[in-house]
């Protein structure tokens, strides 16, 4: 079973490091979201050397150092930005502050790897694009629900082999556990978390672009609601969205904060890829109602029959090693900058266009 | 495992007949769609006496009589309409002709039970409403994907007990097998089959209204596509739709004709009911990728944990006995006329409003 939503550190197949110790130095520069653990875990397993950690909250730094004793606590963010050894700054800031951190990192000559959502406004996106252009640095994003899920990695291979023909639609269900009492204030403040379609919707949009091979798409319809959290008027506890890609493939996703307490993991995330010659379902984190405690359940149906694969611990997460090499070689094998920014743009546009359902 | 899509006769728990032989006489008056078998099966199991069958195609009549030797072949539709013993006319006409048959039946003093979709245009709907008012007869519809699926019946009980709180969203996936070579010409002619959202979409809309307790809803966005059937330009091989009910619950459904040959049944129909306190998933016809050959898989997750029920053969289909009693007692326990017409209206409106995705 996968870790919980806030401190998501999947335990997939360990990779061969792509670099030797010291060849790719990273720093963790904002620890607001627990995803920073998953990001650092995946990068260090792929060979990165974690040199620094900084957060304005010493408690967060202390907890981080317990997990990563090899890192040093920086006295200030500048200490990281001024260290010429640091190639990449990793950050899981409050969503509305993610872009600003990225701009500082890129201007300091570092590549940037942020937790999702990559940013929260179109103005930030313009700044990010401009700064990428000016500095030649990367602004990459941890879309964990694809990049750090072995079922999703495996689905990518199946699609690539043409096993379901052309992918014509993606349906994603992204329920999450709210875990009341454990969330910081910013979780409930729209300007800070960005709205549900921008925040956890970003995973869904990125997946759609990836699995359908689209470089662009349009938001056809999007909705948000606060069905059951009147005490948090700025929380969207529900959002959904339809998109159409430039190649005609369609997307629907729903995201919500209604995972019940009785589910054994943080969310019963699903992905349905409908192809002209078959379909794939992913039960990413749990095969609900079975005794299996693993995630990464993949179902493939095509002309040859129904196949079930559990790929937990079997395929790993190639993105992270590729990202390190991309940074060193200035290539774009892990993800193109354009793809990352397009997902960022669409998740903001989905939120801006959303009708509030009452 | 359930029967195939064209001759759908589910084998659920048999009911106690609600009437004695001869107390509720029915006739089958149009056999264009194989659903007529499921309709007659369910009604006769619930106690109805099948007296007549008519179709202009003698081959269809012959096949029907092999299954139901107790019926007599009528020489003409009038023979059925003029028989005062007949209380209900059942029909699975070509969709565009379903309303006309119903008008004739109601004007002849019979209740009408049609295969879905109940009708294909708003003009037909107006005529149907007017004729119901004038004649006091019923115009009911075989929304088989809820009424004749034990998993769906069971889900109704779970929702009614409040086990997932208030239902705030329904997601339905309704893939169907095209079975090329077995379909009549009208299957590919839009004016006749009504478009995918009107046709197989009608199941989905009816389910949404039922499970969320809505008497009305709005089509928020709908789309159709012909992704892979250029030889049939009028076929929608894909459709999807978002609705919002008057109580604020939302709906998304996708319907398509892309069930791959390797699936062991005609479609991997799913239903996800998201509640404020839990959720339910139905795998209606198959638990894909397992060795189980049954349908009717129900997954319930709430504060108490994850529960799995297979209800195949266990709950039956109460609609049909209720419908017989409704006809005899002029009550509306099986389904209200308003509900049936609202589903009919919305499935036509979804089709009319649909954007064609290219």
XYZ file of C-alpha atoms in Angstrom:
716
model
C 0.000 0.000 0.000
C 1.207 3.465 -0.799
C 1.974 6.091 1.814
C -0.561 8.703 2.748
C -1.265 11.771 0.695
C 0.761 14.238 2.690
C 3.977 12.283 3.022
C 3.846 10.335 -0.147
C 6.933 8.147 -0.544
C 6.088 5.236 -2.820
C 8.174 2.137 -2.422
C 8.657 0.977 -5.960
C 11.512 -0.828 -7.620
C 14.801 0.873 -6.823
C 16.672 2.243 -9.817
C 20.316 2.015 -10.711
C 21.717 5.479 -9.932
C 22.385 7.423 -13.129
C 25.201 9.447 -11.595
C 27.870 8.977 -8.951
C 27.721 10.669 -5.542
C 28.400 14.376 -5.882
C 27.764 14.505 -9.613
C 24.276 15.938 -9.251
C 23.727 17.995 -6.139
C 20.261 19.037 -5.056
C 18.730 21.049 -2.242
C 15.308 21.043 -0.653
C 14.198 24.616 -0.240
C 10.571 24.564 0.957
C 8.868 21.854 2.968
C 5.274 23.043 3.159
C 3.889 19.949 1.471
C 4.991 16.433 2.442
C 5.548 15.610 -1.221
C 9.068 16.972 -0.713
C 9.884 13.570 0.770
C 8.755 11.714 -2.318
C 10.654 14.120 -4.542
C 13.931 13.830 -2.616
C 13.543 10.092 -2.181
C 13.121 9.493 -5.888
C 15.935 11.812 -6.896
C 18.426 10.466 -4.353
C 17.587 6.885 -5.296
C 18.349 7.870 -8.882
C 21.755 9.177 -7.800
C 21.260 12.771 -6.713
C 23.210 14.036 -3.723
C 21.039 15.918 -1.252
C 23.231 18.624 0.209
C 20.955 21.211 1.761
C 17.586 21.703 3.306
C 15.920 24.967 4.136
C 12.559 25.966 5.497
C 11.588 28.886 7.653
C 9.992 26.404 10.073
C 12.785 24.718 12.104
C 10.451 21.880 13.083
C 9.997 20.903 9.455
C 13.765 21.060 8.928
C 14.359 18.882 11.965
C 11.933 16.236 10.773
C 13.465 16.319 7.302
C 16.983 15.841 8.690
C 15.852 12.778 10.588
C 14.887 11.218 7.302
C 17.864 12.629 5.360
C 20.768 12.989 7.789
C 23.159 13.536 4.884
C 21.629 16.981 4.271
C 22.708 20.121 6.073
C 20.322 22.767 7.368
C 20.920 26.005 5.508
C 20.680 29.183 7.573
C 18.789 30.926 4.799
C 17.505 30.170 1.316
C 20.349 32.304 -0.060
C 22.862 29.800 1.228
C 21.384 27.259 -1.170
C 20.991 29.682 -4.034
C 24.587 30.882 -3.647
C 26.142 27.422 -3.569
C 27.588 26.730 -7.029
C 27.537 22.979 -6.344
C 23.725 22.918 -6.245
C 22.319 21.975 -9.660
C 18.689 21.699 -8.739
C 16.429 23.278 -6.149
C 13.521 21.112 -5.055
C 10.580 22.785 -3.427
C 7.179 21.936 -2.028
C 6.177 25.447 -1.102
C 2.643 26.671 -0.572
C 1.239 26.437 -4.127
C 0.918 30.196 -4.627
C 4.602 30.597 -3.696
C 5.972 27.840 -5.884
C 6.574 30.023 -8.885
C 8.396 32.713 -6.942
C 10.759 30.116 -5.489
C 11.349 28.771 -8.981
C 12.156 32.203 -10.345
C 14.731 32.738 -7.580
C 16.247 29.323 -8.219
C 16.471 29.763 -11.982
C 17.915 33.256 -11.628
C 20.524 31.730 -9.336
C 21.406 29.344 -12.165
C 19.649 26.265 -10.786
C 17.103 23.973 -12.372
C 13.865 23.882 -10.428
C 11.762 20.900 -9.445
C 8.542 21.797 -7.716
C 5.752 19.824 -6.186
C 2.513 19.957 -8.144
C 0.680 22.138 -8.973
C 3.601 23.939 -10.568
C 1.997 27.359 -10.116
C -1.380 28.955 -9.475
C -1.906 31.901 -11.874
C -1.423 32.736 -15.546
C 0.726 35.707 -14.510
C 3.075 33.351 -12.706
C 3.134 31.157 -15.796
C 4.218 34.086 -17.956
C 6.977 34.942 -15.492
C 8.096 31.340 -15.365
C 8.206 31.042 -19.156
C 10.123 34.296 -19.463
C 12.623 33.261 -16.830
C 13.157 29.832 -18.386
C 13.907 31.591 -21.642
C 16.241 34.115 -20.054
C 18.149 31.688 -17.873
C 18.026 28.495 -19.912
C 17.068 26.666 -16.722
C 14.308 24.065 -16.262
C 11.058 24.460 -14.358
C 9.919 20.886 -13.798
C 7.093 19.506 -11.733
C 6.480 16.455 -9.583
C 3.246 15.166 -11.066
C 3.420 12.298 -8.645
C 0.211 10.569 -9.663
C 1.831 9.591 -12.944
C 5.583 9.916 -12.414
C 5.719 8.220 -9.035
C 3.170 5.449 -9.556
C 4.426 2.232 -11.076
C 0.999 1.371 -12.483
C 1.035 4.627 -14.419
C 4.565 4.056 -15.659
C 3.569 0.588 -16.817
C 0.449 1.922 -18.535
C 2.713 4.237 -20.473
C 4.630 1.227 -21.777
C 1.430 -0.617 -22.714
C 0.093 2.375 -24.613
C 3.431 2.904 -26.312
C 3.327 -0.672 -27.603
C -0.024 0.051 -29.221
C -1.822 -2.553 -27.147
C -5.049 -0.536 -26.975
C -4.728 1.262 -30.314
C -5.135 4.992 -30.325
C -6.077 6.438 -26.943
C -9.296 8.354 -27.514
C -10.314 9.096 -23.962
C -8.964 9.314 -20.458
C -11.165 9.227 -17.369
C -9.460 9.951 -14.079
C -10.945 9.717 -10.625
C -8.770 11.403 -8.029
C -10.340 11.190 -4.590
C -8.135 12.343 -1.717
C -8.433 12.131 2.046
C -8.896 15.472 3.716
C -7.500 14.342 7.073
C -9.092 17.188 9.012
C -6.888 18.523 11.777
C -3.637 17.693 9.984
C -3.824 20.291 7.234
C -2.128 23.687 7.409
C -4.235 26.839 7.129
C -3.212 27.432 3.531
C -4.949 24.192 2.544
C -8.259 25.990 3.044
C -7.313 29.362 1.507
C -8.084 29.522 -2.175
C -5.512 32.128 -3.113
C -2.834 29.933 -1.564
C -3.794 26.424 -2.646
C -5.056 27.578 -6.007
C -8.421 25.797 -6.119
C -8.981 22.076 -6.450
C -8.704 21.918 -10.256
C -5.369 23.710 -10.191
C -4.075 21.778 -7.207
C -4.904 18.079 -7.439
C -6.443 18.573 -10.876
C -2.969 19.229 -12.244
C -2.100 15.530 -11.947
C -5.106 14.648 -14.014
C -4.454 17.118 -16.788
C -0.813 16.139 -17.056
C -1.817 12.477 -17.343
C -4.303 13.250 -20.057
C -1.734 15.118 -22.146
C 0.783 12.331 -21.641
C -1.368 9.291 -22.341
C -3.061 10.806 -25.379
C 0.110 12.347 -26.782
C -1.343 15.849 -26.837
C 0.776 18.968 -26.720
C -2.257 21.165 -26.322
C -5.875 20.888 -25.217
C -8.886 23.006 -24.419
C -10.925 23.059 -21.245
C -14.438 22.288 -22.431
C -16.240 22.522 -19.107
C -15.143 22.653 -15.507
C -16.964 22.776 -12.210
C -16.142 23.160 -8.544
C -18.262 22.690 -5.452
C -18.143 22.854 -1.712
C -20.641 20.156 -0.860
C -19.855 19.447 2.741
C -17.382 21.930 4.196
C -19.336 25.094 5.020
C -16.782 25.860 7.735
C -14.178 26.313 4.968
C -15.919 28.480 2.384
C -12.810 28.710 0.211
C -12.284 24.975 -0.013
C -13.390 23.244 -3.168
C -14.152 19.772 -1.879
C -15.138 18.666 -5.375
C -14.106 19.547 -8.895
C -14.530 18.044 -12.316
C -13.497 18.901 -15.812
C -13.796 17.902 -19.448
C -10.997 18.657 -21.901
C -10.470 17.977 -25.578
C -6.966 17.572 -26.896
C -5.785 18.969 -30.197
C -5.750 15.445 -31.620
C -9.404 14.961 -30.701
C -8.920 12.768 -27.641
C -11.194 13.667 -24.755
C -10.658 13.782 -21.039
C -12.830 13.775 -17.993
C -11.623 13.897 -14.462
C -13.076 14.263 -11.031
C -11.102 15.248 -7.973
C -12.460 15.449 -4.465
C -11.665 15.385 -0.751
C -14.179 12.705 0.179
C -12.064 9.597 0.754
C -13.861 7.827 3.611
C -11.988 6.925 6.783
C -12.545 3.233 6.163
C -10.459 3.094 2.987
C -7.055 1.552 3.660
C -5.192 4.239 1.767
C -5.517 7.935 1.044
C -7.521 7.611 -2.124
C -8.912 5.101 -4.570
C -7.303 6.760 -7.559
C -8.357 5.330 -10.889
C -7.429 5.890 -14.459
C -9.314 4.545 -17.462
C -7.621 4.756 -20.837
C -10.054 4.024 -23.648
C -8.402 3.075 -26.894
C -9.760 2.205 -30.303
C -8.554 -1.379 -29.734
C -8.833 -1.925 -26.019
C -8.727 -0.261 -22.673
C -6.626 -0.048 -19.544
C -7.754 0.538 -16.007
C -5.376 1.506 -13.249
C -6.248 1.054 -9.599
C -3.286 3.028 -8.506
C -3.186 2.826 -4.753
C -5.514 -0.011 -3.799
C -7.600 -2.800 -5.283
C -10.613 -1.877 -3.205
C -12.494 -4.605 -1.384
C -9.769 -7.218 -1.849
C -7.255 -8.368 0.737
C -4.356 -7.159 -1.348
C -2.483 -4.368 0.404
C -0.447 -3.373 -2.626
C -1.056 -0.581 -5.057
C -0.268 -0.582 -8.780
C -3.024 -2.767 -10.205
C -3.181 -2.677 -13.986
C -5.987 -4.179 -16.076
C -5.557 -4.486 -19.822
C -8.365 -5.617 -22.101
C -7.986 -5.923 -25.837
C -8.660 -8.462 -28.570
C -6.464 -11.002 -26.806
C -8.487 -11.036 -23.602
C -8.360 -9.595 -20.120
C -5.016 -9.328 -18.399
C -4.237 -8.279 -14.857
C -0.801 -7.145 -13.739
C 0.338 -6.112 -10.338
C 3.427 -4.070 -10.979
C 4.174 -2.967 -7.440
C 7.932 -3.038 -6.970
C 8.437 -4.148 -10.561
C 8.857 -1.200 -12.895
C 10.249 1.687 -10.887
C 10.066 5.357 -11.778
C 12.287 6.193 -14.721
C 11.370 9.877 -14.702
C 13.761 10.821 -11.921
C 16.945 9.407 -13.398
C 15.960 10.852 -16.767
C 15.416 14.226 -15.144
C 18.881 14.183 -13.611
C 20.392 13.342 -16.980
C 18.259 15.984 -18.679
C 19.661 18.567 -16.293
C 23.220 17.433 -16.872
C 22.894 17.061 -20.639
C 20.316 19.806 -21.285
C 17.995 17.291 -22.951
C 14.250 16.778 -22.495
C 13.786 13.020 -22.196
C 12.019 12.992 -18.839
C 9.541 15.708 -19.799
C 9.601 18.687 -22.074
C 9.378 22.171 -20.647
C 6.468 22.793 -22.975
C 4.539 19.812 -21.601
C 5.066 20.917 -18.021
C 3.953 24.463 -18.754
C 0.963 23.275 -20.774
C -0.273 21.191 -17.849
C 0.318 24.190 -15.595
C -1.622 26.450 -17.926
C -4.577 24.113 -18.340
C -5.010 23.449 -14.645
C -5.147 27.191 -14.015
C -7.534 27.698 -16.933
C -9.780 24.877 -15.702
C -10.044 26.611 -12.344
C -10.628 30.052 -13.854
C -13.399 28.729 -16.090
C -15.082 26.653 -13.409
C -18.759 27.004 -12.649
C -19.519 26.720 -8.958
C -22.138 24.045 -8.381
C -24.439 24.897 -5.497
C -21.938 -13.530 -16.532
C -24.723 -11.557 -18.083
C -26.064 -12.160 -21.587
C -24.863 -10.130 -24.492
C -26.069 -6.644 -25.223
C -28.554 -7.505 -27.942
C -30.370 -10.344 -26.207
C -29.995 -9.265 -22.669
C -31.734 -11.663 -20.302
C -30.139 -11.407 -16.885
C -30.422 -14.408 -14.635
C -31.007 -12.918 -11.240
C -32.988 -14.159 -8.284
C -36.465 -15.227 -9.356
C -39.309 -13.294 -7.801
C -42.558 -14.494 -6.282
C -45.180 -13.692 -8.898
C -47.281 -10.714 -7.830
C -50.372 -11.898 -9.751
C -51.912 -15.203 -10.788
C -51.890 -16.485 -14.361
C -54.248 -14.441 -16.506
C -54.510 -11.537 -14.070
C -52.077 -9.354 -15.995
C -51.914 -10.038 -19.701
C -49.187 -8.573 -21.856
C -48.238 -8.633 -25.515
C -44.940 -8.125 -27.301
C -45.543 -5.860 -30.258
C -42.152 -5.016 -31.782
C -39.034 -7.138 -31.706
C -36.431 -4.927 -33.360
C -34.153 -4.906 -30.320
C -33.302 -8.079 -28.428
C -34.126 -6.328 -25.159
C -37.691 -7.519 -25.738
C -36.526 -10.842 -24.330
C -35.332 -9.308 -21.097
C -38.521 -7.300 -20.793
C -40.823 -10.284 -21.307
C -38.688 -12.539 -19.147
C -38.786 -10.176 -16.207
C -42.494 -9.460 -16.514
C -43.519 -13.111 -16.903
C -41.317 -14.113 -13.965
C -43.154 -11.486 -11.954
C -46.487 -13.046 -12.940
C -47.495 -11.476 -16.237
C -49.162 -13.691 -18.826
C -47.662 -13.294 -22.271
C -50.525 -13.738 -24.719
C -49.409 -12.273 -28.030
C -46.409 -11.485 -30.110
C -46.315 -9.416 -33.238
C -43.606 -8.214 -35.553
C -43.665 -7.562 -39.250
C -40.646 -9.869 -39.580
C -41.866 -13.493 -39.317
C -38.341 -14.700 -38.548
C -38.259 -12.591 -35.411
C -41.680 -13.881 -34.398
C -40.592 -17.462 -34.948
C -37.511 -17.039 -32.782
C -39.578 -15.357 -30.093
C -42.106 -18.195 -30.046
C -39.347 -20.706 -29.535
C -38.462 -18.929 -26.329
C -42.064 -18.190 -25.336
C -44.260 -20.974 -26.734
C -47.163 -19.802 -24.579
C -47.557 -16.714 -26.784
C -49.569 -16.628 -29.985
C -48.458 -14.898 -33.158
C -50.848 -12.060 -33.926
C -51.691 -11.544 -37.592
C -51.423 -7.783 -37.180
C -50.658 -5.259 -34.472
C -54.379 -4.437 -34.379
C -55.145 -7.895 -33.089
C -53.164 -7.031 -29.962
C -54.539 -3.523 -29.668
C -58.104 -4.748 -30.029
C -57.838 -7.510 -27.437
C -59.458 -6.228 -24.239
C -57.560 -8.815 -22.174
C -54.221 -7.160 -22.969
C -53.255 -4.733 -20.201
C -49.796 -3.826 -21.372
C -48.050 -3.646 -24.714
C -44.314 -4.273 -24.595
C -42.205 -3.053 -27.459
C -38.611 -2.929 -28.552
C -39.169 -1.077 -31.798
C -36.581 0.887 -33.694
C -35.971 3.813 -31.321
C -37.529 6.450 -33.572
C -40.713 4.352 -33.769
C -41.056 3.611 -30.082
C -43.197 6.621 -29.309
C -45.630 5.994 -32.164
C -46.171 2.445 -30.950
C -46.761 3.757 -27.460
C -49.310 6.287 -28.665
C -51.220 3.519 -30.461
C -51.081 1.303 -27.391
C -52.220 4.003 -24.985
C -55.021 5.097 -27.323
C -56.111 1.467 -27.385
C -56.342 1.597 -23.602
C -53.136 -0.282 -22.837
C -50.202 0.668 -20.667
C -46.959 0.787 -22.612
C -43.587 -0.597 -21.696
C -40.853 0.229 -24.176
C -37.246 -0.654 -24.473
C -34.912 2.238 -23.818
C -34.480 4.881 -25.092
C -38.155 5.671 -24.597
C -38.245 8.059 -27.555
C -35.933 10.098 -29.763
C -37.300 13.650 -30.153
C -38.841 16.393 -28.036
C -41.864 16.405 -30.344
C -42.454 12.747 -29.569
C -42.113 13.564 -25.887
C -44.833 16.201 -26.127
C -47.134 13.747 -27.903
C -46.395 11.086 -25.327
C -47.110 13.425 -22.423
C -50.326 14.605 -24.026
C -51.489 11.073 -24.692
C -50.690 9.926 -21.168
C -52.810 12.808 -19.912
C -55.656 12.081 -22.294
C -55.739 8.327 -21.812
C -54.582 7.943 -18.231
C -52.267 5.182 -19.433
C -48.615 4.653 -18.524
C -45.599 5.102 -20.784
C -42.860 3.198 -18.976
C -39.357 2.298 -20.070
C -36.997 -0.622 -19.644
C -33.905 1.145 -18.353
C -32.249 -2.223 -18.085
C -28.877 -1.040 -16.831
C -30.480 -0.121 -13.523
C -33.762 -2.025 -13.374
C -32.432 -5.349 -14.592
C -29.056 -5.403 -12.852
C -28.971 -6.790 -9.340
C -25.890 -4.746 -8.445
C -27.804 -1.588 -9.273
C -30.842 -2.709 -7.310
C -28.607 -3.441 -4.342
C -26.862 -0.081 -4.655
C -30.275 1.520 -4.385
C -30.805 -0.206 -1.046
C -27.379 0.852 0.228
C -27.979 4.471 -0.721
C -31.452 4.399 0.783
C -29.963 3.262 4.095
C -27.718 6.319 4.091
C -24.548 4.245 4.026
C -22.664 6.770 1.901
C -24.416 9.908 3.117
C -25.802 12.260 0.510
C -24.977 11.220 -3.055
C -23.183 14.177 -4.591
C -21.944 12.665 -7.811
C -22.516 9.787 -10.170
C -19.954 8.659 -12.731
C -21.109 6.044 -15.205
C -19.020 4.255 -17.785
C -21.181 2.455 -20.338
C -19.038 0.726 -22.952
C -20.914 -1.581 -25.321
C -19.795 -4.113 -27.888
C -20.587 -3.111 -31.421
C -20.609 -6.686 -32.774
C -20.167 -5.635 -36.389
C -22.133 -7.756 -38.809
C -24.914 -8.514 -36.342
C -26.513 -5.092 -36.182
C -29.476 -4.030 -38.294
C -29.164 -1.071 -40.647
C -31.032 1.253 -38.285
C -28.256 0.853 -35.741
C -26.117 3.064 -37.979
C -28.795 5.608 -38.971
C -28.951 8.551 -36.625
C -32.558 9.494 -37.243
C -33.543 5.960 -36.297
C -31.312 5.128 -33.341
C -31.424 8.655 -32.013
C -27.731 9.260 -31.373
C -25.585 7.594 -28.724
C -26.512 9.957 -25.890
C -30.221 9.407 -26.482
C -29.838 5.689 -27.022
C -27.470 4.107 -24.514
C -27.058 7.429 -22.733
C -30.648 7.132 -21.515
C -29.631 4.405 -19.044
C -27.043 6.692 -17.583
C -29.289 9.684 -17.164
C -32.039 7.632 -15.585
C -29.534 6.188 -13.107
C -28.283 9.617 -12.197
C -31.782 10.927 -11.473
C -32.580 7.836 -9.439
C -29.460 7.559 -7.314
C -29.287 11.260 -6.514
C -33.025 11.641 -5.940
C -33.389 14.342 -8.560
C -36.632 15.073 -10.351
C -34.934 17.456 -12.724
C -31.475 18.223 -14.034
C -29.669 20.276 -16.632
C -27.301 19.095 -19.329
C -24.153 21.072 -18.658
C -22.048 19.775 -21.527
C -22.331 16.896 -23.943
C -20.154 15.574 -26.719
C -20.310 12.930 -29.406
C -17.646 11.537 -31.701
C -17.077 9.044 -34.439
C -13.506 8.077 -33.689
C -13.132 4.862 -35.613
C -16.128 4.164 -37.846
C -15.728 6.316 -40.959
C -17.766 3.737 -42.893
C -20.763 4.680 -40.730
C -20.769 8.472 -40.717
C -23.995 8.650 -38.720
C -22.782 6.411 -35.916
C -21.656 8.074 -32.723
C -19.142 5.559 -31.439
C -18.481 7.752 -28.403
C -20.465 10.171 -26.307
C -20.111 11.823 -22.949
C -22.089 14.210 -20.851
C -22.090 16.255 -17.661
C -25.341 17.051 -15.889
C -26.219 18.913 -12.724
C -29.337 17.974 -10.823
C -31.650 20.463 -9.193
C -30.351 19.386 -5.782
C -26.775 20.175 -6.843
C -25.577 16.628 -7.418
C -23.442 16.221 -10.523
C -23.220 13.516 -13.121
C -20.739 12.442 -15.701
C -21.140 9.562 -18.038
C -19.364 8.115 -21.012
C -20.918 5.695 -23.448
C -19.135 4.055 -26.347
C -19.064 1.134 -28.763
C -15.467 0.126 -28.105
C -15.751 -3.019 -25.980
C -12.818 -5.136 -27.165
C -13.387 -8.672 -28.420
C -11.334 -10.101 -25.580
C -13.700 -8.992 -22.826
C -15.794 -11.900 -21.588
C -19.015 -9.923 -21.714
C -20.592 -7.171 -23.774
C -19.336 -4.278 -21.694
C -17.463 -3.423 -18.534
C -20.210 -1.183 -17.220
C -19.296 0.745 -14.096
C -21.073 3.053 -11.787
C -19.423 5.187 -9.120
C -21.645 6.816 -6.550
C -19.777 9.425 -4.542
C -21.409 10.334 -1.270
C -20.506 12.766 1.456
C -19.777 9.784 3.728
C -18.560 7.071 1.426
C -18.746 5.695 -2.057
C -20.048 2.738 -3.995
C -18.631 1.181 -7.118
C -20.595 -1.226 -9.252
C -18.906 -3.567 -11.702
C -22.169 -4.537 -13.232
C -21.409 -7.254 -15.734
C -17.908 -8.450 -14.942
C -15.107 -8.066 -12.424
C -12.502 -7.561 -15.106
C -9.264 -9.485 -14.916
C -10.497 -11.926 -12.266
C -11.620 -15.510 -12.805
C -15.112 -14.724 -11.582
C -17.671 -15.185 -14.345
C -20.494 -13.489 -12.491
C -21.745 -9.963 -12.787
C -23.149 -7.791 -9.999
C -20.055 -6.822 -8.055
C -20.709 -4.128 -5.470
C -18.007 -2.282 -3.527
C -18.980 -0.113 -0.584
C -16.489 2.076 1.235
C -17.415 4.259 4.165
C -16.197 4.975 7.691
C -16.574 1.313 8.599
C -14.190 0.036 5.959
C -14.270 -1.555 2.536
C -16.950 -4.103 1.799
C -17.392 -6.266 -1.260
C -20.666 -7.962 -2.134
C -21.453 -10.202 -5.019
C -25.200 -10.015 -5.337
C -25.641 -12.131 -8.445
C -28.773 -14.208 -7.975
C -29.388 -12.638 -4.589
C -31.578 -9.569 -4.843
C -33.710 -9.906 -7.947
C -35.431 -7.128 -9.842
C -38.325 -5.664 -7.876
C -39.210 -3.161 -10.579
C -41.161 -5.611 -12.719
C -43.556 -6.873 -10.081
C -44.042 -3.319 -8.874
C -44.805 -2.239 -12.414
C -47.487 -4.914 -12.783
C -49.059 -3.794 -9.538
C -48.783 -0.149 -10.557
C -50.698 -0.943 -13.717
C -53.369 -2.836 -11.841
C -53.666 -0.350 -8.985
C -52.845 2.849 -10.902
C -50.021 3.619 -8.472
C -46.449 4.727 -9.179
C -44.252 2.600 -6.945
C -42.043 1.125 -9.650
C -41.340 4.467 -11.301
C -43.209 7.704 -11.695
C -44.339 8.811 -15.127
C -42.574 12.095 -14.477
C -39.266 10.349 -13.798
C -39.513 8.311 -16.981
C -40.328 11.348 -19.090
C -37.589 13.423 -17.441
C -34.986 10.810 -18.336
C -36.432 10.723 -21.858
C -36.251 14.492 -22.129
C -32.708 14.796 -20.831
C -31.298 12.107 -23.077
C -32.764 13.886 -26.096
C -31.516 17.269 -24.847
C -28.035 15.838 -24.248
C -27.940 14.676 -27.848
C -29.313 17.945 -29.242
C -26.758 19.971 -27.299
C -23.805 17.741 -28.129
C -20.645 19.120 -29.629
C -19.121 16.809 -32.208
C -15.509 16.097 -31.325
C -13.336 15.665 -34.403
